[in-house]
mmCIF file of C-alpha atoms and ligand atoms in Angstrom:
data_model
loop_
_atom_site.group_PDB
_atom_site.id
_atom_site.type_symbol
_atom_site.label_atom_id
_atom_site.label_comp_id
_atom_site.label_asym_id
_atom_site.label_seq_id
_atom_site.Cartn_x
_atom_site.Cartn_y
_atom_site.Cartn_z
ATOM 1 C CA UNK A 929 -18.281 -41.758 7.937
ATOM 2 C CA UNK A 930 -20.516 -38.660 7.466
ATOM 3 C CA UNK A 931 -22.196 -37.075 10.460
ATOM 4 C CA UNK A 932 -25.697 -37.214 9.033
ATOM 5 C CA UNK A 933 -27.473 -38.099 5.705
ATOM 6 C CA UNK A 934 -30.933 -37.032 4.389
ATOM 7 C CA UNK A 935 -32.762 -39.646 2.516
ATOM 8 C CA UNK A 936 -36.002 -40.214 0.645
ATOM 9 C CA UNK A 937 -35.965 -36.525 -0.532
ATOM 10 C CA UNK A 938 -35.768 -34.568 -3.753
ATOM 11 C CA UNK A 939 -33.020 -31.896 -4.153
ATOM 12 C CA UNK A 940 -33.018 -28.545 -5.996
ATOM 13 C CA UNK A 941 -29.441 -27.817 -5.801
ATOM 14 C CA UNK A 942 -29.630 -24.381 -7.525
ATOM 15 C CA UNK A 943 -26.137 -24.874 -8.764
ATOM 16 C CA UNK A 944 -27.272 -24.192 -12.355
ATOM 17 C CA UNK A 945 -30.944 -23.622 -12.974
ATOM 18 C CA UNK A 946 -32.990 -25.611 -10.497
ATOM 19 C CA UNK A 947 -30.425 -28.435 -10.484
ATOM 20 C CA UNK A 948 -33.165 -31.019 -9.702
ATOM 21 C CA UNK A 949 -32.151 -34.438 -8.348
ATOM 22 C CA UNK A 950 -35.269 -36.666 -7.905
ATOM 23 C CA UNK A 951 -34.835 -39.394 -5.281
ATOM 24 C CA UNK A 952 -31.773 -37.751 -3.912
ATOM 25 C CA UNK A 953 -29.473 -37.981 -0.891
ATOM 26 C CA UNK A 954 -27.347 -35.369 0.829
ATOM 27 C CA UNK A 955 -24.889 -35.846 3.708
ATOM 28 C CA UNK A 956 -22.873 -33.509 5.850
ATOM 29 C CA UNK A 957 -19.795 -33.762 7.875
ATOM 30 C CA UNK A 958 -18.239 -31.007 10.088
ATOM 31 C CA UNK A 959 -21.057 -28.738 9.136
ATOM 32 C CA UNK A 960 -20.228 -28.964 5.437
ATOM 33 C CA UNK A 961 -22.040 -30.938 2.565
ATOM 34 C CA UNK A 962 -19.895 -34.133 2.196
ATOM 35 C CA UNK A 963 -21.905 -36.130 -0.300
ATOM 36 C CA UNK A 964 -24.654 -35.442 -2.748
ATOM 37 C CA UNK A 965 -26.294 -37.471 -5.492
ATOM 38 C CA UNK A 966 -28.957 -40.053 -6.221
ATOM 39 C CA UNK A 967 -30.384 -42.168 -3.467
ATOM 40 C CA UNK A 968 -29.463 -45.292 -5.501
ATOM 41 C CA UNK A 969 -25.851 -44.326 -5.511
ATOM 42 C CA UNK A 970 -25.472 -43.721 -1.762
ATOM 43 C CA UNK A 971 -23.382 -46.588 -0.418
ATOM 44 C CA UNK A 972 -21.691 -44.741 2.364
ATOM 45 C CA UNK A 973 -22.578 -44.474 6.060
ATOM 46 C CA UNK A 974 -23.650 -41.801 8.374
ATOM 47 C CA UNK A 975 -24.046 -41.435 12.358
ATOM 48 C CA UNK A 976 -27.509 -40.344 11.802
ATOM 49 C CA UNK A 977 -30.063 -40.983 9.001
ATOM 50 C CA UNK A 978 -33.026 -38.630 8.476
ATOM 51 C CA UNK A 979 -35.910 -39.892 6.541
ATOM 52 C CA UNK A 980 -37.667 -36.863 4.862
ATOM 53 C CA UNK A 981 -40.666 -38.751 3.438
ATOM 54 C CA UNK A 982 -40.599 -37.127 0.138
ATOM 55 C CA UNK A 983 -39.753 -33.640 1.079
ATOM 56 C CA UNK A 984 -37.723 -31.331 -1.166
ATOM 57 C CA UNK A 985 -34.460 -29.770 -0.077
ATOM 58 C CA UNK A 986 -33.124 -26.441 -1.301
ATOM 59 C CA UNK A 987 -30.167 -24.475 -0.121
ATOM 60 C CA UNK A 988 -30.953 -22.486 2.928
ATOM 61 C CA UNK A 989 -32.395 -19.247 1.635
ATOM 62 C CA UNK A 990 -30.544 -15.916 1.634
ATOM 63 C CA UNK A 991 -32.184 -12.418 1.986
ATOM 64 C CA UNK A 992 -29.483 -10.143 0.625
ATOM 65 C CA UNK A 993 -30.903 -6.809 1.421
ATOM 66 C CA UNK A 994 -32.630 -5.897 4.623
ATOM 67 C CA UNK A 995 -32.814 -3.156 7.066
ATOM 68 C CA UNK A 996 -33.957 -5.358 9.993
ATOM 69 C CA UNK A 997 -32.641 -3.358 12.859
ATOM 70 C CA UNK A 998 -34.662 -0.204 13.869
ATOM 71 C CA UNK A 999 -37.085 0.972 16.463
ATOM 72 C CA UNK A 1000 -40.866 1.988 15.962
ATOM 73 C CA UNK A 1001 -42.813 1.639 12.884
ATOM 74 C CA UNK A 1002 -44.458 3.935 10.275
ATOM 75 C CA UNK A 1003 -48.028 2.616 10.041
ATOM 76 C CA UNK A 1004 -49.040 6.308 10.464
ATOM 77 C CA UNK A 1005 -47.182 7.197 7.162
ATOM 78 C CA UNK A 1006 -48.801 4.495 5.463
ATOM 79 C CA UNK A 1007 -52.142 6.107 6.230
ATOM 80 C CA UNK A 1008 -50.769 9.402 4.997
ATOM 81 C CA UNK A 1009 -49.563 7.908 1.844
ATOM 82 C CA UNK A 1010 -53.119 6.375 1.174
ATOM 83 C CA UNK A 1011 -54.490 9.888 1.816
ATOM 84 C CA UNK A 1012 -52.416 11.344 -0.975
ATOM 85 C CA UNK A 1013 -48.997 12.360 0.333
ATOM 86 C CA UNK A 1014 -45.906 10.964 -1.550
ATOM 87 C CA UNK A 1015 -43.010 9.134 0.005
ATOM 88 C CA UNK A 1016 -40.764 12.061 -1.032
ATOM 89 C CA UNK A 1017 -43.118 14.766 0.388
ATOM 90 C CA UNK A 1018 -43.285 12.911 3.799
ATOM 91 C CA UNK A 1019 -39.408 12.492 3.667
ATOM 92 C CA UNK A 1020 -38.957 16.254 3.021
ATOM 93 C CA UNK A 1021 -41.350 17.239 5.902
ATOM 94 C CA UNK A 1022 -39.121 15.320 8.418
ATOM 95 C CA UNK A 1023 -40.919 12.109 8.382
ATOM 96 C CA UNK A 1024 -39.754 9.080 6.630
ATOM 97 C CA UNK A 1025 -36.257 7.953 7.598
ATOM 98 C CA UNK A 1026 -35.850 10.747 9.973
ATOM 99 C CA UNK A 1027 -38.931 9.512 11.995
ATOM 100 C CA UNK A 1028 -37.226 6.067 12.353
ATOM 101 C CA UNK A 1029 -33.909 7.745 13.175
ATOM 102 C CA UNK A 1030 -35.443 9.675 16.102
ATOM 103 C CA UNK A 1031 -36.953 6.453 17.581
ATOM 104 C CA UNK A 1032 -33.744 4.506 16.779
ATOM 105 C CA UNK A 1033 -31.481 6.806 18.467
ATOM 106 C CA UNK A 1034 -33.233 6.620 21.921
ATOM 107 C CA UNK A 1035 -33.700 2.770 21.886
ATOM 108 C CA UNK A 1036 -30.840 0.813 23.646
ATOM 109 C CA UNK A 1037 -28.753 -1.807 21.897
ATOM 110 C CA UNK A 1038 -30.556 -4.656 23.606
ATOM 111 C CA UNK A 1039 -33.900 -3.293 22.803
ATOM 112 C CA UNK A 1040 -32.888 -3.110 19.183
ATOM 113 C CA UNK A 1041 -31.487 -6.589 19.104
ATOM 114 C CA UNK A 1042 -34.684 -7.926 20.710
ATOM 115 C CA UNK A 1043 -36.913 -6.156 18.213
ATOM 116 C CA UNK A 1044 -34.828 -7.588 15.428
ATOM 117 C CA UNK A 1045 -34.693 -10.990 16.895
ATOM 118 C CA UNK A 1046 -38.528 -11.028 17.022
ATOM 119 C CA UNK A 1047 -38.949 -10.009 13.332
ATOM 120 C CA UNK A 1048 -36.191 -12.512 12.387
ATOM 121 C CA UNK A 1049 -38.338 -15.350 13.386
ATOM 122 C CA UNK A 1050 -40.320 -14.958 10.282
ATOM 123 C CA UNK A 1051 -37.263 -15.406 8.102
ATOM 124 C CA UNK A 1052 -36.172 -18.448 10.205
ATOM 125 C CA UNK A 1053 -39.489 -19.973 9.659
ATOM 126 C CA UNK A 1054 -39.187 -19.758 6.040
ATOM 127 C CA UNK A 1055 -35.750 -21.569 5.898
ATOM 128 C CA UNK A 1056 -33.611 -18.342 5.541
ATOM 129 C CA UNK A 1057 -30.249 -19.328 6.774
ATOM 130 C CA UNK A 1058 -28.261 -16.032 5.726
ATOM 131 C CA UNK A 1059 -29.259 -12.434 6.008
ATOM 132 C CA UNK A 1060 -27.801 -9.106 5.113
ATOM 133 C CA UNK A 1061 -28.565 -6.401 7.621
ATOM 134 C CA UNK A 1062 -27.882 -2.743 7.024
ATOM 135 C CA UNK A 1063 -27.458 -0.010 9.676
ATOM 136 C CA UNK A 1064 -28.654 3.296 8.501
ATOM 137 C CA UNK A 1065 -31.227 4.543 11.175
ATOM 138 C CA UNK A 1066 -28.680 6.029 13.412
ATOM 139 C CA UNK A 1067 -26.836 8.419 11.210
ATOM 140 C CA UNK A 1068 -24.306 9.332 13.959
ATOM 141 C CA UNK A 1069 -21.153 7.267 14.725
ATOM 142 C CA UNK A 1070 -22.269 5.893 17.978
ATOM 143 C CA UNK A 1071 -25.733 4.839 16.804
ATOM 144 C CA UNK A 1072 -24.578 3.264 13.627
ATOM 145 C CA UNK A 1073 -22.200 1.145 15.647
ATOM 146 C CA UNK A 1074 -25.047 0.308 17.974
ATOM 147 C CA UNK A 1075 -27.186 -0.895 14.967
ATOM 148 C CA UNK A 1076 -24.299 -3.020 13.600
ATOM 149 C CA UNK A 1077 -23.503 -4.750 16.965
ATOM 150 C CA UNK A 1078 -27.387 -5.412 17.345
ATOM 151 C CA UNK A 1079 -27.417 -7.041 13.850
ATOM 152 C CA UNK A 1080 -24.148 -9.045 14.673
ATOM 153 C CA UNK A 1081 -25.880 -10.306 17.816
ATOM 154 C CA UNK A 1082 -28.396 -12.425 15.732
ATOM 155 C CA UNK A 1083 -25.444 -14.506 14.455
ATOM 156 C CA UNK A 1084 -26.156 -17.222 16.655
ATOM 157 C CA UNK A 1085 -29.295 -17.954 14.799
ATOM 158 C CA UNK A 1086 -28.435 -17.134 11.258
ATOM 159 C CA UNK A 1087 -25.526 -16.181 9.211
ATOM 160 C CA UNK A 1088 -25.366 -12.295 9.411
ATOM 161 C CA UNK A 1089 -23.754 -9.936 6.950
ATOM 162 C CA UNK A 1090 -23.608 -6.499 8.444
ATOM 163 C CA UNK A 1091 -23.464 -3.427 6.183
ATOM 164 C CA UNK A 1092 -22.837 0.037 7.208
ATOM 165 C CA UNK A 1093 -25.351 2.334 5.595
ATOM 166 C CA UNK A 1094 -24.369 5.610 7.279
ATOM 167 C CA UNK A 1095 -25.139 7.456 4.101
ATOM 168 C CA UNK A 1096 -28.809 6.544 4.151
ATOM 169 C CA UNK A 1097 -30.050 9.925 4.662
ATOM 170 C CA UNK A 1098 -28.703 13.334 5.862
ATOM 171 C CA UNK A 1099 -29.628 13.573 9.559
ATOM 172 C CA UNK A 1100 -31.572 16.691 10.913
ATOM 173 C CA UNK A 1101 -28.571 18.156 12.653
ATOM 174 C CA UNK A 1102 -26.788 18.385 9.113
ATOM 175 C CA UNK A 1103 -29.557 19.698 7.181
ATOM 176 C CA UNK A 1104 -28.279 21.712 4.376
ATOM 177 C CA UNK A 1105 -24.751 20.555 5.146
ATOM 178 C CA UNK A 1106 -24.675 17.243 3.207
ATOM 179 C CA UNK A 1107 -21.006 17.469 2.617
ATOM 180 C CA UNK A 1108 -20.150 17.945 6.051
ATOM 181 C CA UNK A 1109 -22.089 14.916 6.862
ATOM 182 C CA UNK A 1110 -20.307 12.959 4.141
ATOM 183 C CA UNK A 1111 -17.030 14.078 5.775
ATOM 184 C CA UNK A 1112 -18.121 12.626 9.009
ATOM 185 C CA UNK A 1113 -19.126 9.303 7.324
ATOM 186 C CA UNK A 1114 -15.804 8.961 5.419
ATOM 187 C CA UNK A 1115 -13.546 10.338 8.232
ATOM 188 C CA UNK A 1116 -15.134 8.790 11.377
ATOM 189 C CA UNK A 1117 -18.076 6.429 10.796
ATOM 190 C CA UNK A 1118 -16.221 4.222 8.317
ATOM 191 C CA UNK A 1119 -12.957 3.660 10.142
ATOM 192 C CA UNK A 1120 -14.915 3.193 13.372
ATOM 193 C CA UNK A 1121 -17.366 0.628 11.681
ATOM 194 C CA UNK A 1122 -14.610 -1.265 9.872
ATOM 195 C CA UNK A 1123 -14.411 -4.032 12.476
ATOM 196 C CA UNK A 1124 -18.143 -4.690 12.732
ATOM 197 C CA UNK A 1125 -19.274 -4.260 9.092
ATOM 198 C CA UNK A 1126 -18.747 -6.405 6.082
ATOM 199 C CA UNK A 1127 -19.574 -3.718 3.443
ATOM 200 C CA UNK A 1128 -20.598 -0.188 3.006
ATOM 201 C CA UNK A 1129 -23.691 0.977 1.204
ATOM 202 C CA UNK A 1130 -25.117 4.341 0.120
ATOM 203 C CA UNK A 1131 -28.529 5.649 -0.793
ATOM 204 C CA UNK A 1132 -27.617 7.395 -4.062
ATOM 205 C CA UNK A 1133 -30.638 9.512 -4.986
ATOM 206 C CA UNK A 1134 -31.841 12.978 -5.447
ATOM 207 C CA UNK A 1135 -33.441 13.020 -1.989
ATOM 208 C CA UNK A 1136 -30.210 11.477 -0.406
ATOM 209 C CA UNK A 1137 -26.540 11.431 -1.778
ATOM 210 C CA UNK A 1138 -25.363 12.460 -5.279
ATOM 211 C CA UNK A 1139 -22.871 10.581 -7.388
ATOM 212 C CA UNK A 1140 -19.825 12.737 -6.129
ATOM 213 C CA UNK A 1141 -20.870 12.186 -2.489
ATOM 214 C CA UNK A 1142 -21.520 8.417 -3.137
ATOM 215 C CA UNK A 1143 -18.002 8.028 -4.793
ATOM 216 C CA UNK A 1144 -16.389 9.775 -1.710
ATOM 217 C CA UNK A 1145 -17.997 7.260 0.676
ATOM 218 C CA UNK A 1146 -16.922 4.445 -1.633
ATOM 219 C CA UNK A 1147 -13.464 5.611 -1.853
ATOM 220 C CA UNK A 1148 -13.279 5.850 2.021
ATOM 221 C CA UNK A 1149 -14.684 2.230 2.180
ATOM 222 C CA UNK A 1150 -12.223 0.657 -0.047
ATOM 223 C CA UNK A 1151 -9.334 2.513 1.657
ATOM 224 C CA UNK A 1152 -10.453 0.388 4.596
ATOM 225 C CA UNK A 1153 -10.380 -2.697 2.557
ATOM 226 C CA UNK A 1154 -14.391 -2.841 2.599
ATOM 227 C CA UNK A 1155 -16.581 -4.005 -0.332
ATOM 228 C CA UNK A 1156 -19.371 -1.622 -1.375
ATOM 229 C CA UNK A 1157 -23.064 -1.953 -2.409
ATOM 230 C CA UNK A 1158 -25.480 0.730 -3.655
ATOM 231 C CA UNK A 1159 -28.920 1.726 -3.500
ATOM 232 C CA UNK A 1160 -29.115 2.692 -7.081
ATOM 233 C CA UNK A 1161 -31.768 4.324 -9.473
ATOM 234 C CA UNK A 1162 -34.693 3.509 -7.225
ATOM 235 C CA UNK A 1163 -36.627 6.791 -7.839
ATOM 236 C CA UNK A 1164 -34.729 8.259 -10.614
ATOM 237 C CA UNK A 1165 -31.976 7.569 -13.070
ATOM 238 C CA UNK A 1166 -28.991 8.895 -11.038
ATOM 239 C CA UNK A 1167 -26.413 6.957 -12.856
ATOM 240 C CA UNK A 1168 -26.220 4.744 -9.834
ATOM 241 C CA UNK A 1169 -25.732 1.348 -11.620
ATOM 242 C CA UNK A 1170 -22.640 2.810 -13.518
ATOM 243 C CA UNK A 1171 -21.103 4.178 -10.375
ATOM 244 C CA UNK A 1172 -21.597 0.970 -8.611
ATOM 245 C CA UNK A 1173 -19.827 -0.819 -11.280
ATOM 246 C CA UNK A 1174 -16.976 1.580 -11.474
ATOM 247 C CA UNK A 1175 -16.265 0.809 -7.938
ATOM 248 C CA UNK A 1176 -16.653 -3.016 -8.455
ATOM 249 C CA UNK A 1177 -19.528 -3.201 -6.132
ATOM 250 C CA UNK A 1178 -20.881 -6.447 -4.915
ATOM 251 C CA UNK A 1179 -24.304 -5.391 -5.868
ATOM 252 C CA UNK A 1180 -26.553 -2.559 -7.100
ATOM 253 C CA UNK A 1181 -29.968 -2.679 -5.652
ATOM 254 C CA UNK A 1182 -33.580 -1.502 -6.740
ATOM 255 C CA UNK A 1183 -32.464 -0.270 -10.404
ATOM 256 C CA UNK A 1184 -35.950 0.676 -11.603
ATOM 257 C CA UNK A 1185 -34.673 3.609 -13.372
ATOM 258 C CA UNK A 1186 -31.201 2.150 -14.544
ATOM 259 C CA UNK A 1187 -30.290 2.599 -18.230
ATOM 260 C CA UNK A 1188 -28.765 0.206 -20.610
ATOM 261 C CA UNK A 1189 -25.252 1.614 -20.232
ATOM 262 C CA UNK A 1190 -25.503 1.134 -16.438
ATOM 263 C CA UNK A 1191 -26.521 -2.541 -17.112
ATOM 264 C CA UNK A 1192 -23.694 -2.923 -19.378
ATOM 265 C CA UNK A 1193 -21.207 -1.591 -16.797
ATOM 266 C CA UNK A 1194 -22.638 -3.915 -14.191
ATOM 267 C CA UNK A 1195 -22.144 -6.836 -16.412
ATOM 268 C CA UNK A 1196 -18.439 -6.013 -17.098
ATOM 269 C CA UNK A 1197 -17.721 -5.424 -13.323
ATOM 270 C CA UNK A 1198 -19.554 -8.539 -12.135
ATOM 271 C CA UNK A 1199 -21.979 -6.568 -10.078
ATOM 272 C CA UNK A 1200 -25.185 -8.388 -8.916
ATOM 273 C CA UNK A 1201 -28.472 -6.800 -9.592
ATOM 274 C CA UNK A 1202 -30.668 -6.982 -6.509
ATOM 275 C CA UNK A 1203 -34.373 -6.672 -7.109
ATOM 276 C CA UNK A 1204 -36.672 -5.374 -4.486
ATOM 277 C CA UNK A 1205 -40.186 -5.937 -5.428
ATOM 278 C CA UNK A 1206 -41.611 -5.065 -2.006
ATOM 279 C CA UNK A 1207 -40.585 -1.506 -2.294
ATOM 280 C CA UNK A 1208 -41.755 -1.417 -5.847
ATOM 281 C CA UNK A 1209 -45.155 -2.752 -4.631
ATOM 282 C CA UNK A 1210 -45.307 -0.490 -1.454
ATOM 283 C CA UNK A 1211 -44.627 2.739 -3.395
ATOM 284 C CA UNK A 1212 -46.980 1.586 -6.394
ATOM 285 C CA UNK A 1213 -43.965 2.176 -8.667
ATOM 286 C CA UNK A 1214 -44.766 1.583 -12.252
ATOM 287 C CA UNK A 1215 -41.417 1.727 -13.894
ATOM 288 C CA UNK A 1216 -39.990 -1.738 -14.160
ATOM 289 C CA UNK A 1217 -36.313 -2.597 -13.610
ATOM 290 C CA UNK A 1218 -34.434 -3.315 -17.035
ATOM 291 C CA UNK A 1219 -35.013 -7.083 -16.705
ATOM 292 C CA UNK A 1220 -34.435 -7.855 -20.311
ATOM 293 C CA UNK A 1221 -31.251 -5.999 -20.471
ATOM 294 C CA UNK A 1222 -29.937 -7.741 -17.394
ATOM 295 C CA UNK A 1223 -30.838 -11.068 -18.750
ATOM 296 C CA UNK A 1224 -29.210 -10.284 -22.171
ATOM 297 C CA UNK A 1225 -26.011 -9.025 -20.558
ATOM 298 C CA UNK A 1226 -25.929 -12.016 -18.220
ATOM 299 C CA UNK A 1227 -26.018 -10.002 -15.044
ATOM 300 C CA UNK A 1228 -26.797 -12.165 -12.022
ATOM 301 C CA UNK A 1229 -30.231 -11.267 -10.690
ATOM 302 C CA UNK A 1230 -30.910 -11.573 -6.880
ATOM 303 C CA UNK A 1231 -34.189 -11.082 -5.127
ATOM 304 C CA UNK A 1232 -34.660 -9.632 -1.601
ATOM 305 C CA UNK A 1233 -37.174 -8.237 0.787
ATOM 306 C CA UNK A 1234 -35.598 -4.775 1.436
ATOM 307 C CA UNK A 1235 -37.392 -5.131 4.776
ATOM 308 C CA UNK A 1236 -37.630 -1.596 6.301
ATOM 309 C CA UNK A 1237 -40.222 0.134 8.072
ATOM 310 C CA UNK A 1238 -40.857 2.895 5.365
ATOM 311 C CA UNK A 1239 -41.077 1.390 1.862
ATOM 312 C CA UNK A 1240 -41.168 -2.402 2.273
ATOM 313 C CA UNK A 1241 -42.342 -3.581 5.714
ATOM 314 C CA UNK A 1242 -42.389 -7.143 4.239
ATOM 315 C CA UNK A 1243 -41.349 -10.069 6.373
ATOM 316 C CA UNK A 1244 -41.510 -12.806 3.670
ATOM 317 C CA UNK A 1245 -38.686 -13.727 1.355
ATOM 318 C CA UNK A 1246 -41.048 -16.276 -0.308
ATOM 319 C CA UNK A 1247 -43.507 -13.332 -0.908
ATOM 320 C CA UNK A 1248 -40.648 -11.326 -2.578
ATOM 321 C CA UNK A 1249 -40.018 -14.214 -4.801
ATOM 322 C CA UNK A 1250 -43.760 -14.316 -5.914
ATOM 323 C CA UNK A 1251 -43.789 -10.676 -6.413
ATOM 324 C CA UNK A 1252 -40.538 -10.975 -8.508
ATOM 325 C CA UNK A 1253 -42.379 -13.281 -10.760
ATOM 326 C CA UNK A 1254 -45.780 -11.608 -10.832
ATOM 327 C CA UNK A 1255 -44.462 -7.955 -10.978
ATOM 328 C CA UNK A 1256 -41.167 -8.259 -12.833
ATOM 329 C CA UNK A 1257 -41.908 -11.506 -14.708
ATOM 330 C CA UNK A 1258 -38.880 -13.376 -13.529
ATOM 331 C CA UNK A 1259 -39.429 -17.124 -13.967
ATOM 332 C CA UNK A 1260 -39.766 -19.055 -10.709
ATOM 333 C CA UNK A 1261 -36.315 -20.689 -11.520
ATOM 334 C CA UNK A 1262 -34.672 -17.226 -11.939
ATOM 335 C CA UNK A 1263 -36.339 -15.924 -8.695
ATOM 336 C CA UNK A 1264 -35.178 -18.997 -6.717
ATOM 337 C CA UNK A 1265 -31.640 -18.545 -7.996
ATOM 338 C CA UNK A 1266 -32.116 -15.042 -6.901
ATOM 339 C CA UNK A 1267 -32.609 -16.037 -3.188
ATOM 340 C CA UNK A 1268 -29.770 -18.572 -3.168
ATOM 341 C CA UNK A 1269 -27.022 -18.598 -5.786
ATOM 342 C CA UNK A 1270 -26.999 -14.990 -6.844
ATOM 343 C CA UNK A 1271 -27.981 -13.783 -3.210
ATOM 344 C CA UNK A 1272 -24.870 -15.478 -1.920
ATOM 345 C CA UNK A 1273 -22.792 -13.645 -4.700
ATOM 346 C CA UNK A 1274 -24.281 -10.094 -3.608
ATOM 347 C CA UNK A 1275 -23.028 -10.967 -0.144
ATOM 348 C CA UNK A 1276 -19.594 -12.291 -1.275
ATOM 349 C CA UNK A 1277 -20.676 -15.565 0.348
ATOM 350 C CA UNK A 1278 -20.730 -17.634 -2.982
ATOM 351 C CA UNK A 1279 -17.655 -19.807 -1.731
ATOM 352 C CA UNK A 1280 -19.731 -21.285 1.113
ATOM 353 C CA UNK A 1281 -23.382 -20.554 0.460
ATOM 354 C CA UNK A 1282 -26.122 -20.441 -2.001
ATOM 355 C CA UNK A 1283 -26.080 -24.040 -3.548
ATOM 356 C CA UNK A 1284 -26.007 -27.607 -2.527
ATOM 357 C CA UNK A 1285 -22.633 -28.853 -3.511
ATOM 358 C CA UNK A 1286 -19.877 -30.714 -1.828
ATOM 359 C CA UNK A 1287 -17.756 -28.313 0.351
ATOM 360 C CA UNK A 1288 -20.431 -25.668 0.836
ATOM 361 C CA UNK A 1289 -21.996 -25.087 4.333
ATOM 362 C CA UNK A 1290 -24.714 -27.651 5.046
ATOM 363 C CA UNK A 1291 -27.459 -25.111 5.196
ATOM 364 C CA UNK A 1292 -30.533 -26.720 4.101
ATOM 365 C CA UNK A 1293 -34.148 -25.758 3.658
ATOM 366 C CA UNK A 1294 -36.768 -28.587 3.727
ATOM 367 C CA UNK A 1295 -40.134 -28.167 1.970
ATOM 368 C CA UNK A 1296 -43.406 -29.932 1.702
ATOM 369 C CA UNK A 1297 -43.958 -29.292 -2.047
ATOM 370 C CA UNK A 1298 -44.203 -31.274 -5.347
ATOM 371 C CA UNK A 1299 -42.050 -29.072 -7.396
ATOM 372 C CA UNK A 1300 -39.667 -26.067 -6.728
ATOM 373 C CA UNK A 1301 -41.842 -23.724 -8.685
ATOM 374 C CA UNK A 1302 -44.382 -24.050 -6.035
ATOM 375 C CA UNK A 1303 -42.217 -21.856 -3.674
ATOM 376 C CA UNK A 1304 -42.835 -19.033 -6.027
ATOM 377 C CA UNK A 1305 -46.405 -19.876 -7.066
ATOM 378 C CA UNK A 1306 -48.468 -20.033 -3.766
ATOM 379 C CA UNK A 1307 -48.111 -16.551 -2.116
ATOM 380 C CA UNK A 1308 -48.811 -16.212 1.360
ATOM 381 C CA UNK A 1309 -48.138 -19.983 2.085
ATOM 382 C CA UNK A 1310 -45.097 -21.341 3.849
ATOM 383 C CA UNK A 1311 -44.482 -25.001 3.030
ATOM 384 C CA UNK A 1312 -41.118 -25.034 5.011
ATOM 385 C CA UNK A 1313 -41.135 -28.227 7.214
ATOM 386 C CA UNK A 1314 -37.533 -27.776 8.637
ATOM 387 C CA UNK A 1315 -34.206 -26.154 8.444
ATOM 388 C CA UNK A 1316 -30.676 -27.457 8.783
ATOM 389 C CA UNK A 1317 -27.821 -25.035 9.895
ATOM 390 C CA UNK A 1318 -24.297 -26.081 9.281
ATOM 391 C CA UNK A 1319 -25.365 -29.615 9.416
ATOM 392 C CA UNK A 1320 -27.681 -29.408 12.542
ATOM 393 C CA UNK A 1321 -31.159 -28.964 13.167
ATOM 394 C CA UNK A 1322 -31.518 -25.653 15.053
ATOM 395 C CA UNK A 1323 -33.196 -26.039 18.407
ATOM 396 C CA UNK A 1324 -36.076 -23.518 18.001
ATOM 397 C CA UNK A 1325 -36.661 -23.751 14.259
ATOM 398 C CA UNK A 1326 -38.330 -27.404 13.778
HETATM 399 N N1 DI6 B 962 -34.319 2.864 -0.013
HETATM 400 C C1 DI6 B 962 -35.587 2.541 0.485
HETATM 401 O O1 DI6 B 962 -36.441 2.108 -0.065
HETATM 402 C C2 DI6 B 962 -35.410 2.575 2.018
HETATM 403 N N2 DI6 B 962 -34.018 3.075 2.057
HETATM 404 C C3 DI6 B 962 -33.467 3.266 0.943
HETATM 405 O O2 DI6 B 962 -32.413 3.675 0.933
HETATM 406 C C4 DI6 B 962 -36.413 3.379 2.563
HETATM 407 C C5 DI6 B 962 -36.079 3.409 4.035
HETATM 408 C C6 DI6 B 962 -37.181 4.096 4.834
HETATM 409 O O3 DI6 B 962 -38.146 4.754 4.416
HETATM 410 O O4 DI6 B 962 -37.152 3.929 6.131
HETATM 411 FE FE1 FE B 963 -32.879 -0.831 1.122
#
């Protein structure tokens, strides 16, 4: 006996390619997928039968790179950039990340959690059932922990992976003393955050932390048994992709300026490439990530929003999918794998998330569409008609 079955639906399992099953059925027991196949082959019984009237089911979507918890916004910087200042100039003049850090340090944990919960509603409305949330707007031990706890507080609504990004920028009080700040991150922040964080990330860039500093942070993370990820080669080729691969990183993200040897190293290490077209768009970047090299070497490609108040204030994972297709020429099939199967791998959730198959968590997104490609095609629309979390329909989502 299954707890529930969904009938009169089409499935895109995303196990391999789209994995389409027309006229399918899917059942759940104890929060996990317990049966999947063609409707005609369903001969079992379930306590509850849901008639989906021809809707499509995909795995619950996964946004594997966000900075969702922060205070304030940077609309004023957006205006400055449109008047000609560059992102780097604004960052060097004390704006950018530092402006958000100032606002975030004075916000309480409950204010931060409430702000993130408010934003999160847009992800929930698009069938997103797992999200990675980075800290990185505290840049001191206490505030970074506050951000990680605020991120975790959303765990009753969505599966949360919390990532410590203490090495996001050098805080004002450490200006000119980057190595001292790296000492703080390695010696105090990482050990203190280990119980609250699933991974450690670094912004490896000429305006942030160099390769040696990044390597020190990664070594400190691994000493605590934590996995690592990297903001790599976003604004320049800093050898980030290679460094991430050397440390067996879960993912290397951005990658616009990555070189072929970097891609090769990622392929060998099994590091996922996370593409962030929202930041590319927002910064009017013109240099494309090395998509062909990633494909040729078989590097798994994920797609995420990079939601953050500076370079990607986007709140739609479906829009990121459209942009990955339109700006980076991913196929809709690749882009959808990028917010399911490969996004799960980027978060080390592949055993339980990212595809419709027996044993995985019954996290389902329901869509009023005629084909999966529509999810990538009609930008600005949201054809989500329901969400199932761990076999259950969340109270507020439907
Ligand atoms: N890369 C980015 O694009 C964001 N952080 C990062 O490491 C920018 C964050 C911000 O401007 O607030
Ligand atoms: Fe980011």
